[in-house]
Coordinates of C-alpha atoms and ligand atoms in Angstrom, one line a residue:
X201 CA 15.9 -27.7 -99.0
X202 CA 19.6 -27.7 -98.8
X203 CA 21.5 -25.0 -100.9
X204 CA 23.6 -26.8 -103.1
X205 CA 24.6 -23.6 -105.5
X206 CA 26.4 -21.2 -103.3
X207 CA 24.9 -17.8 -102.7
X208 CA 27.9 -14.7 -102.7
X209 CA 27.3 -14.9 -99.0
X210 CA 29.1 -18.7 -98.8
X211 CA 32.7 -18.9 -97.2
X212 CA 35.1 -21.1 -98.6
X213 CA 33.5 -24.0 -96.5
X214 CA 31.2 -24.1 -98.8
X215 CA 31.7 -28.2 -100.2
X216 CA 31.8 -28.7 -104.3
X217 CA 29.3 -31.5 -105.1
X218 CA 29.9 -31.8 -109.0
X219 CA 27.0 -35.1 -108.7
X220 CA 24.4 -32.5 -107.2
X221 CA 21.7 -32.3 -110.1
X222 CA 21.1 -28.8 -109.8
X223 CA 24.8 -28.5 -110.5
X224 CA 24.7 -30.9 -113.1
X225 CA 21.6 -28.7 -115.1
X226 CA 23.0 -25.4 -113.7
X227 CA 26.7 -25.3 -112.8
X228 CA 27.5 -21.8 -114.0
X229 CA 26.1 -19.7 -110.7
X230 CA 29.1 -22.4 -108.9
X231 CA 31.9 -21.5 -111.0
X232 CA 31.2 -17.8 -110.8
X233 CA 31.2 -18.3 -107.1
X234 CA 34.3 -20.1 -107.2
X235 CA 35.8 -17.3 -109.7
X236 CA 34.9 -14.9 -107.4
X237 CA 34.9 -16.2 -103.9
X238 CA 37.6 -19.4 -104.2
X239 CA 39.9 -19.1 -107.0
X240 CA 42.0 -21.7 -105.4
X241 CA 39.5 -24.1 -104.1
X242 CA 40.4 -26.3 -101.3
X243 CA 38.5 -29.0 -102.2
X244 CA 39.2 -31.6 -98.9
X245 CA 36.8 -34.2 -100.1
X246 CA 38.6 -34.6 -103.2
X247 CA 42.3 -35.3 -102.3
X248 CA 42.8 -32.2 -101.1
X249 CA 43.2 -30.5 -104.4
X250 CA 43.4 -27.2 -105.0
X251 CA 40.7 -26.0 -107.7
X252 CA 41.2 -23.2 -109.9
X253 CA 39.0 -21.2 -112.4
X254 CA 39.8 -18.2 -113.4
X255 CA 41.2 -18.3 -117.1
X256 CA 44.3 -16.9 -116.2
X257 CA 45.1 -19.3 -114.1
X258 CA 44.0 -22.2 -115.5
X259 CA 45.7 -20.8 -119.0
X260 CA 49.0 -20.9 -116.6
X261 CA 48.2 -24.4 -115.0
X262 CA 48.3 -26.0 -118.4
X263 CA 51.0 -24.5 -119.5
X264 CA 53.1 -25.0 -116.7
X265 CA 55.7 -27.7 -116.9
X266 CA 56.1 -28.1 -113.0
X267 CA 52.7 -29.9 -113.5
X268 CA 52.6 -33.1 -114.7
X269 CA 49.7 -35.6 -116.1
X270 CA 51.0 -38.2 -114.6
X271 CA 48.4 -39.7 -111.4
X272 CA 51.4 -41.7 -110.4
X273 CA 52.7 -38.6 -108.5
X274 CA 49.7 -38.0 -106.9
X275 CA 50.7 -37.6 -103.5
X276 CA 47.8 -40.2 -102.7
X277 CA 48.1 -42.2 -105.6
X278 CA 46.7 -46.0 -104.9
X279 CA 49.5 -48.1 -103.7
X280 CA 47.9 -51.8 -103.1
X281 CA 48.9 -54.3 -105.4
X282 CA 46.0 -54.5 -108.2
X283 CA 44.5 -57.9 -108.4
X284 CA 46.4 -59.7 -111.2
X285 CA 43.8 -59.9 -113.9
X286 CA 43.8 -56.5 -113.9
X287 CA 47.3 -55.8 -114.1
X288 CA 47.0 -55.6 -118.0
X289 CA 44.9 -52.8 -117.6
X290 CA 46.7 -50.9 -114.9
X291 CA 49.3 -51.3 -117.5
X292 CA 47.1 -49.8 -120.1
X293 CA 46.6 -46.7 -118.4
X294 CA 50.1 -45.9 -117.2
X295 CA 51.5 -46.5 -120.9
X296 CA 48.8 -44.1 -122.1
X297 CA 49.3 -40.9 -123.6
X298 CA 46.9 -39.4 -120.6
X299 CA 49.9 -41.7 -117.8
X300 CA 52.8 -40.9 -119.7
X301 CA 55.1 -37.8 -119.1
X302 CA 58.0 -35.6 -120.5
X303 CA 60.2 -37.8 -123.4
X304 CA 58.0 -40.9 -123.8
X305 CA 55.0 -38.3 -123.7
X306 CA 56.6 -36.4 -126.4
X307 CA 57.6 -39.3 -128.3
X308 CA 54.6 -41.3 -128.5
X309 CA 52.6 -38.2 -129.7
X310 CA 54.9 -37.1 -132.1
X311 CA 54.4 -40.5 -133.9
X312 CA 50.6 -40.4 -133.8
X313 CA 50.3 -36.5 -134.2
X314 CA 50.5 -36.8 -138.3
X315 CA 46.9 -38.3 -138.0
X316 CA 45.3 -35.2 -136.1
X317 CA 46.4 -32.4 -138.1
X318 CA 43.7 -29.8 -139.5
X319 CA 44.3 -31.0 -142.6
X320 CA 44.4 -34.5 -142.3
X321 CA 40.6 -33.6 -140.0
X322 CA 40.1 -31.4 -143.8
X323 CA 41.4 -34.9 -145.7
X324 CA 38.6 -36.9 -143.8
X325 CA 36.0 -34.4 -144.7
X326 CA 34.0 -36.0 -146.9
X327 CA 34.0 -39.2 -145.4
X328 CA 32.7 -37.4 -142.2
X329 CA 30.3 -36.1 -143.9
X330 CA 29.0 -39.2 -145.6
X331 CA 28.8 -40.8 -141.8
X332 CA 26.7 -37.8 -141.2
X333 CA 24.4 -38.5 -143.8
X334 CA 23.6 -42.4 -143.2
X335 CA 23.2 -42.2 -139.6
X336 CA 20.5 -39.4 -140.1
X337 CA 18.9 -41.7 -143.2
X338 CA 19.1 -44.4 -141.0
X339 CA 17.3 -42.1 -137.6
X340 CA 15.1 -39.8 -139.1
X341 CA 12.0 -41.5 -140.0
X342 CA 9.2 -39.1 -138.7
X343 CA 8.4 -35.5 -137.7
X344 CA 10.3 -36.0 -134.2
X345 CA 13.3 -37.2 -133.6
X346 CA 16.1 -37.7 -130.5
X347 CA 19.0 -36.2 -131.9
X348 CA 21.4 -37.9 -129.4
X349 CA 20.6 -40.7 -131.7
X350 CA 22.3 -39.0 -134.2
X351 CA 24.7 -37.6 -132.7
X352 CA 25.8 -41.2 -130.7
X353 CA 27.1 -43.3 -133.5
X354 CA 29.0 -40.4 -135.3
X355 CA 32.5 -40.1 -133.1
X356 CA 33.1 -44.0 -132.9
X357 CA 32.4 -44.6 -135.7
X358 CA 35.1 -42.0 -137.2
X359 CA 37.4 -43.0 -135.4
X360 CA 37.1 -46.5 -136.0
X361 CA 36.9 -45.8 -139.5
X362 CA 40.5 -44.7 -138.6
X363 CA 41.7 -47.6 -137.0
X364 CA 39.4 -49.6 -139.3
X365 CA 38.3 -51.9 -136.9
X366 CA 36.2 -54.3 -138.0
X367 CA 32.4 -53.5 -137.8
X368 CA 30.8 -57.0 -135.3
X369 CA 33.1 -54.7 -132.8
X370 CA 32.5 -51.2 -132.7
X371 CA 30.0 -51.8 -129.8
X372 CA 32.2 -53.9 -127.5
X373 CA 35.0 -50.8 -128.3
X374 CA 32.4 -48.3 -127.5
X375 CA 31.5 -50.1 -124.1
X376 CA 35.0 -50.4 -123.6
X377 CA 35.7 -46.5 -123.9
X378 CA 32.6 -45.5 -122.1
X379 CA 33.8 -47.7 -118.8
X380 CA 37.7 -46.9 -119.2
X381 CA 36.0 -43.3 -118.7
X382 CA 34.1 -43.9 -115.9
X383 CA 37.1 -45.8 -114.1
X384 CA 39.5 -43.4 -114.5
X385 CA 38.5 -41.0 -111.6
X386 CA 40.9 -40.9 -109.2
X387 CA 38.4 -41.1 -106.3
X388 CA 36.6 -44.4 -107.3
X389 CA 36.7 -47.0 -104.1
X390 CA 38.9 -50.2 -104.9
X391 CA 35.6 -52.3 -104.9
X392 CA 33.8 -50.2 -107.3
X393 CA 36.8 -49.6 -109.3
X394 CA 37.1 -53.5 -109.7
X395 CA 33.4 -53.7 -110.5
X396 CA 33.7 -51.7 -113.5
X397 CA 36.7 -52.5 -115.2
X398 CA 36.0 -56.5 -114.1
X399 CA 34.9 -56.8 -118.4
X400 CA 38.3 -55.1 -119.2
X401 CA 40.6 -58.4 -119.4
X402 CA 37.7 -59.6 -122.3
X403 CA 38.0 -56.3 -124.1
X404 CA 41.8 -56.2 -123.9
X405 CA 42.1 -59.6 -126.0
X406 CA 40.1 -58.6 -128.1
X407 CA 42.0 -55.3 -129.0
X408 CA 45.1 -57.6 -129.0
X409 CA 43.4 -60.0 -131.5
X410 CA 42.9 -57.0 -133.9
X411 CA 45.8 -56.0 -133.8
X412 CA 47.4 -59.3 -134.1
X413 CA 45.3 -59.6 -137.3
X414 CA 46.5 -56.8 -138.6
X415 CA 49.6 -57.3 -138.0
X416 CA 49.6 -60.3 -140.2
X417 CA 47.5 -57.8 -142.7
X418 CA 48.5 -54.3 -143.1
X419 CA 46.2 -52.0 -144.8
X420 CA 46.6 -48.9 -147.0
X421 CA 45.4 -45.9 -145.6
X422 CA 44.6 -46.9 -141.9
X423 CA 46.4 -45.7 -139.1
X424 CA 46.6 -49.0 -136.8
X425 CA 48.7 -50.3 -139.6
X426 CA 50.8 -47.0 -139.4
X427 CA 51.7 -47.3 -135.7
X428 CA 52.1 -51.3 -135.5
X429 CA 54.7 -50.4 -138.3
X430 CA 56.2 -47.7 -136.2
X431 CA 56.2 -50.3 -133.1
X432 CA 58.3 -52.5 -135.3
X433 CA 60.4 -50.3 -136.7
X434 CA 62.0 -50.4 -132.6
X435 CA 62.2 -47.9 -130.1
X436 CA 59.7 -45.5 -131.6
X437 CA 56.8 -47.2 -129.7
X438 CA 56.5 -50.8 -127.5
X439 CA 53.6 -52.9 -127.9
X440 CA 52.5 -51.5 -124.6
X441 CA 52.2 -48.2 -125.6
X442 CA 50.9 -48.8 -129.2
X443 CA 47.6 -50.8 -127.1
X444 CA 47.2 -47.4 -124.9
X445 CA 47.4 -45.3 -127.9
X446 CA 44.6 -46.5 -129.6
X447 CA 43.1 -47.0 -126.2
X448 CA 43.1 -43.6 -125.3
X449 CA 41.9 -42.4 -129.1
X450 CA 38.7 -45.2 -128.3
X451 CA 38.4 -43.3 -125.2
X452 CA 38.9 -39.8 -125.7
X453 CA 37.4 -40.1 -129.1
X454 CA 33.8 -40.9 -128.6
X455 CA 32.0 -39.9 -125.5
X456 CA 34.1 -36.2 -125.8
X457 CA 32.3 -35.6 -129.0
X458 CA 29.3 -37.3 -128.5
X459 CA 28.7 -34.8 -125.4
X460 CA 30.2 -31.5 -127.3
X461 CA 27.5 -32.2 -130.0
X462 CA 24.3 -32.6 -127.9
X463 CA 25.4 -29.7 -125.4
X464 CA 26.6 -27.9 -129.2
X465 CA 22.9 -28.5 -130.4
X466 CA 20.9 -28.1 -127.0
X467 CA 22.3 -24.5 -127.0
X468 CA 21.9 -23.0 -130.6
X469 CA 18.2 -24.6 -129.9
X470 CA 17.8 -22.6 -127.0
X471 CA 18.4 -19.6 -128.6
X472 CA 16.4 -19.3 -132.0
X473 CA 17.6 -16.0 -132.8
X474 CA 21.3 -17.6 -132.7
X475 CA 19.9 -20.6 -134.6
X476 CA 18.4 -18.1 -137.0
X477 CA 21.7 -16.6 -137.8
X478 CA 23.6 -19.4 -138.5
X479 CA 20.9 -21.1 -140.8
X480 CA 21.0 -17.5 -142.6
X481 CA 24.7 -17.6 -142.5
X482 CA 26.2 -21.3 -142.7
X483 CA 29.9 -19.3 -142.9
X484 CA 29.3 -19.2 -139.1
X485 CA 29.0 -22.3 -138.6
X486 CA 33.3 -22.5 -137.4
X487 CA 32.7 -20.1 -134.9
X488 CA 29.4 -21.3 -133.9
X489 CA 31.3 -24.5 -132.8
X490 CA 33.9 -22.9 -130.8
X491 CA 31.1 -20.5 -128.9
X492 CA 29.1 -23.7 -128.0
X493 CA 31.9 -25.5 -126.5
X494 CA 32.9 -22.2 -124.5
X495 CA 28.9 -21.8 -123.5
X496 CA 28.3 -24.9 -122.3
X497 CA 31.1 -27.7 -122.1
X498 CA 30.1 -31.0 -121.1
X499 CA 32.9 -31.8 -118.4
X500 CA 32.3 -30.5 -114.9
X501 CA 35.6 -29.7 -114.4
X502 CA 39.2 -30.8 -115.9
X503 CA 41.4 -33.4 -116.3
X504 CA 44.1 -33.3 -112.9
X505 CA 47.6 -32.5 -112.6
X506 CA 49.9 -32.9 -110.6
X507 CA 52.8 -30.9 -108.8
X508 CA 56.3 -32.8 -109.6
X509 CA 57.7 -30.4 -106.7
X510 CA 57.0 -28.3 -103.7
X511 CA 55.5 -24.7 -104.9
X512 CA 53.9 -22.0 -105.6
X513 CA 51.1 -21.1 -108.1
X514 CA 49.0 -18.2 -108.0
X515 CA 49.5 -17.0 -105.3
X516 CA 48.8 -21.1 -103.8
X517 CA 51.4 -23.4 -102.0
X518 CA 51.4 -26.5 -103.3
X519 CA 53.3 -29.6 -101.6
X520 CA 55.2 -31.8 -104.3
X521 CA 52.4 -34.7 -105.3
X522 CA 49.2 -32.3 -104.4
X523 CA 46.5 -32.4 -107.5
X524 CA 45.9 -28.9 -108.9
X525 CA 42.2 -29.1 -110.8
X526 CA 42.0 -26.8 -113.9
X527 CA 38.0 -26.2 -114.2
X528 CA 38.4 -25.3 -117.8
X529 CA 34.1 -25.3 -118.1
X530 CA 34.3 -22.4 -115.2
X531 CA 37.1 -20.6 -117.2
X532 CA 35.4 -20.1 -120.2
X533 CA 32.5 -18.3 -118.3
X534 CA 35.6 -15.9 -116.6
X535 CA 34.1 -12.1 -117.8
X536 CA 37.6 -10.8 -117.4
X537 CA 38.0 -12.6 -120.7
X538 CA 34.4 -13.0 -122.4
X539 CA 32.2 -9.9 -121.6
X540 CA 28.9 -10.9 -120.7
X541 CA 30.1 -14.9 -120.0
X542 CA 25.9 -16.4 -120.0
X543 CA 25.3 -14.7 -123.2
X544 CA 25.5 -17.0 -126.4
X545 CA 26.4 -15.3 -129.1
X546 CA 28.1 -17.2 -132.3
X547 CA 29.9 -14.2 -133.5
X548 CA 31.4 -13.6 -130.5
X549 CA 35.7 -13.5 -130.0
X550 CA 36.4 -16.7 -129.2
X551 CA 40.0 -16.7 -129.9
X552 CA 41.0 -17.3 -126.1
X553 CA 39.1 -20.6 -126.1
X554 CA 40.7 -23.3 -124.1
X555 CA 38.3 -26.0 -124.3
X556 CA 40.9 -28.0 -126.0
X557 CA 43.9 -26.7 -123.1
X558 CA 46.8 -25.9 -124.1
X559 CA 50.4 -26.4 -124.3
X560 CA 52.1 -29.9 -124.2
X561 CA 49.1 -31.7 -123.7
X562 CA 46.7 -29.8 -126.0
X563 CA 43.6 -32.3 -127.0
X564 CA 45.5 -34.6 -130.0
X565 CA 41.5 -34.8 -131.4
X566 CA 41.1 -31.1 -131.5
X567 CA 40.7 -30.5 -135.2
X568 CA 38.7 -34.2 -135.6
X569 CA 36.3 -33.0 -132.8
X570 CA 35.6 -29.6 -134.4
X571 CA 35.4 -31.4 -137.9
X572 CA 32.9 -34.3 -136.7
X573 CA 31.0 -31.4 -134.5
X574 CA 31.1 -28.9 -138.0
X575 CA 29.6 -31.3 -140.1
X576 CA 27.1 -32.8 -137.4
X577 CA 25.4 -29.6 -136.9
X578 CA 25.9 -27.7 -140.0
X579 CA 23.9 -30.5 -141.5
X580 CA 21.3 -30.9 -138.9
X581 CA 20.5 -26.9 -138.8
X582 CA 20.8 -26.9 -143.1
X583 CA 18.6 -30.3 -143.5
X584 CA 16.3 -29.2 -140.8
X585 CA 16.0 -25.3 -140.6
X586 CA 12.8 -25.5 -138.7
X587 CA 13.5 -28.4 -136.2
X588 CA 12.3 -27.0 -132.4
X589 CA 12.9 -28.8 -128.9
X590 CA 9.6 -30.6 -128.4
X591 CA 10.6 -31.0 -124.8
X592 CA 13.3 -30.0 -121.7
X593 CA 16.6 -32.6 -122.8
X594 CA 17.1 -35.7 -120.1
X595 CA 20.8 -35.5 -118.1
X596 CA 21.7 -38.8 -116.9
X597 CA 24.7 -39.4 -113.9
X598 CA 28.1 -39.3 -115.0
X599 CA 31.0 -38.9 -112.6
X600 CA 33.2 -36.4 -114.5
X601 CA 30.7 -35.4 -117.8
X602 CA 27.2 -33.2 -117.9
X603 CA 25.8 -36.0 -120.2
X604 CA 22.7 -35.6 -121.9
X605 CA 20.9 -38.2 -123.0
X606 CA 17.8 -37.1 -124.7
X607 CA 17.3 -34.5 -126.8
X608 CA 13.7 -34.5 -128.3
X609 CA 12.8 -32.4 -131.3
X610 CA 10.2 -31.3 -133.8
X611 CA 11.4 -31.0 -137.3
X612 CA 9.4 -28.6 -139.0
Ligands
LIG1242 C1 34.8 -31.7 -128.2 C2 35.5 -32.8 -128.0 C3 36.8 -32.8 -127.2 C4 37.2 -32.0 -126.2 C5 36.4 -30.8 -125.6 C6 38.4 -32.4 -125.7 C7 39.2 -31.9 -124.7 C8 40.4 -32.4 -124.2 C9 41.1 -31.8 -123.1 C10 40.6 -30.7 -122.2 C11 42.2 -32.6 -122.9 C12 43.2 -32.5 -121.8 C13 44.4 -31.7 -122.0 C14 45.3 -31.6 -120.7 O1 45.6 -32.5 -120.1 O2 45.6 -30.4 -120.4 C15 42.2 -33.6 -124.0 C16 43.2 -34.5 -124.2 C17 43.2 -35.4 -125.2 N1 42.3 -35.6 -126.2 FE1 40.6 -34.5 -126.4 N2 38.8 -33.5 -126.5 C18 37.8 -33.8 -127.4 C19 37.8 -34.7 -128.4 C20 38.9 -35.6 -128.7 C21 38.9 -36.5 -129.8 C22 37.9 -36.6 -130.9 C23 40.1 -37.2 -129.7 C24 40.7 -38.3 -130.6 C25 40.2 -39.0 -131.5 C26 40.8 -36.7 -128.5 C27 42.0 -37.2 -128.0 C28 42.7 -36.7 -126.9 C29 43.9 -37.2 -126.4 C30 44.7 -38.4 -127.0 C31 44.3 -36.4 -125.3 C32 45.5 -36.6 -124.5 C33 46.6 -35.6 -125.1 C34 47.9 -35.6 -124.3 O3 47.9 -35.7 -123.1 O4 48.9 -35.4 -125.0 N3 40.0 -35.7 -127.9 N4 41.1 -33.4 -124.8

């Protein structure tokens, strides 16, 4: 059989396949190969990019301003015209906060970052919570139970809550985020690119209908309200931007949290002695969060950046436009920084997380995600102290996430 996971003996020929299943179930034995053997990882088949993943460099790399977020500067970047009922879309994306750069980046996030706070995430608390509790009275009907289907409705339906948009269209949105995901690698071919964001134009009315509605309607206490009111109010933010805003909170919202959740539970249910402790000790439950994220992250790698000029980084010359891949996942497993990386441990340091990043474009959702993820399992471990895995979870194909998809367990 072909050797997918490098052994210590592999050169630096040795080609990254993040689809390879045994990656997909396994990927830590890669990254500490690529730690060790490839901190800057030529990765040919992807652009050329350089990978990095040791935390010190990937710490720099998001920090570092010669970088930028924007895949327009990709020296590669698509340049054929995109058919014209997709130009909305191509819009979309450029306008969003993950497209934009510098001033307008700053500007636009500025406006929205009010509504991401910790303690407007503590202000939503209770209505988190009650989210928490219906979808599991609405789930839970026997001794076994797939948690994914508890932890699946939770995250949209926060943060439409948020926006409050209306309820007949919380599953178009979520389709709408889960393919705005899957089409925003880099590497997809034109055709297939096309193929999956052909529903996009139907979805894009149908945010402009809502907010059009709204407009006409502005509610208390909702933030799509707030930021059509800021989009009136001038040059704070266009119409363009304000669609890509709550866009990318549709996007980045859900499937993140959905995934950090599963992974979150799959983990402490791996370990009974760690899910012991925190059922013991519920005070844990913070830094329980922010150990499962660092033990086993859902992405496969990290969002790409891009050199604005020509460079050097770590040691690395870059030319101006090359794409620099911060493997965060790999990072957190770096024992330079957490002793003993494969061990989970929930009192463990976890102060030099960056499963959020860092600097200027630090996750916006950071304090929703740990709220949402809090509550989820605090109140899954407390309701159900004795709840076992009844069988190994199902991982499903996913182009830039380790998505789980089934994660079966006994309750008592
Ligand atoms: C556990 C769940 C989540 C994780 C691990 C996560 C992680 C990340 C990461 C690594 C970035 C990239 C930062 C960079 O470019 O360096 C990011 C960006 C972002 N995230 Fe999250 N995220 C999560 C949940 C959320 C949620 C719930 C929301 C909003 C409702 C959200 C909104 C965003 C936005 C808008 C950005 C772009 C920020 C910018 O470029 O300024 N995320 N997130």
């Amino acid at each position: 059989m072909l050797q997918k996971t490098p052994t210590p003996d592999h050169g630096p020929d040795f080609v990254l396949d993040l689809e390879d299943p045994a990656f997909v179930r396994d990927p830590y034995p890669t990254y500490a190969w690529l730690r060790e053997k490839a901190p800057a990882y030529r990765w040919k088949a992807r652009g050329d990019a350089i990978v990095f993943s040791r935390h010190k460099d990937v710490r720099a790399l998001v920090l570092d301003r010669r970088f930028s977020n924007d895949y327009r500067m990709w020296e590669f970047a698509r340049k054929e015209e995109w058919p014209a009922e997709h130009a909305e879309y191509k819009s979309i994306m450029d306008n969003g906060l993950f497209g934009l750069a510098d001033a307008d980046h700053l500007r636009v996030r500025k406006l929205v970052s009010p509504a991401f706070t910790p303690r407007a995430a503590e202000r939503m608390r209770d209505e988190i919570q009650k989210a928490v509790d219906d979808i599991i009275a609405e789930h839970v009907k026997g001794e076994r139970v797939d948690l994914t289907t508890i932890t699946e409705p939770l995250p949209m339906r926060v943060v439409s809550d948020m926006l409050k948009i209306p309820e007949n269209l919380r599953g178009e949105f979520r389709a709408f985020g889960q393919a705005s995901i899957r089409s925003s690698v880099l590497f997809n071919k034109a055709e297939e690119l096309f193929e999956l964001i052909a529903p996009m134009p139907r979805w894009i009315r149908m945010l402009r209908e809502v907010i059009a509605e709204r407009r006409e309607h502005l509610l208390e206490n909702d933030l799509l309200s707030t930021l059509i009111t800021a989009s009136d109010e001038g040059q704070k933010l266009t119409e363009d931007e304000m669609i890509s805003l709550v866009h990318a909170l549709i996007v980045a919202g859900s499937d993140t949290t959905v995934h950090a959740a599963n992974w979150a539970l799959y983990s402490l249910l791996r370990h009974p002695d760690q899910f012991s402790l925190l059922r013991d000790d519920p005070s844990l439950i913070r830094n329980t969060i922010e150990e499962t994220l660092r033990y086993d992250l859902f992405g496969k790698g990290g969002l790409p950046k891009f050199a604005r000029e020509e460079m050097e980084f770590a040691g690395t010359k870059l030319r101006k436009g090359q794409m620099v891949m911060p493997f965060i996942p790999a990072a957190l497993h770096d024992p330079e920084v957490f002793p003993e990386p494969e061990r989970f441990d929930i009192r463990r340091d976890v102060s030099q997380t960056i499963a959020f990043s860092a600097g200027q474009h630090f996750c916006l959702g950071a304090a929703l995600a740990r709220q949402e993820l809090d509550l989820v399992v605090g109140t899954l471990v407390r309701r159900f102290p004795h709840m076992r895995l009844s069988q190994e979870p199902q991982l499903q194909p996913h182009p830039i996430m380790r998505a789980l998809t089934r994660l079966e367990v006994t309750l008592s």
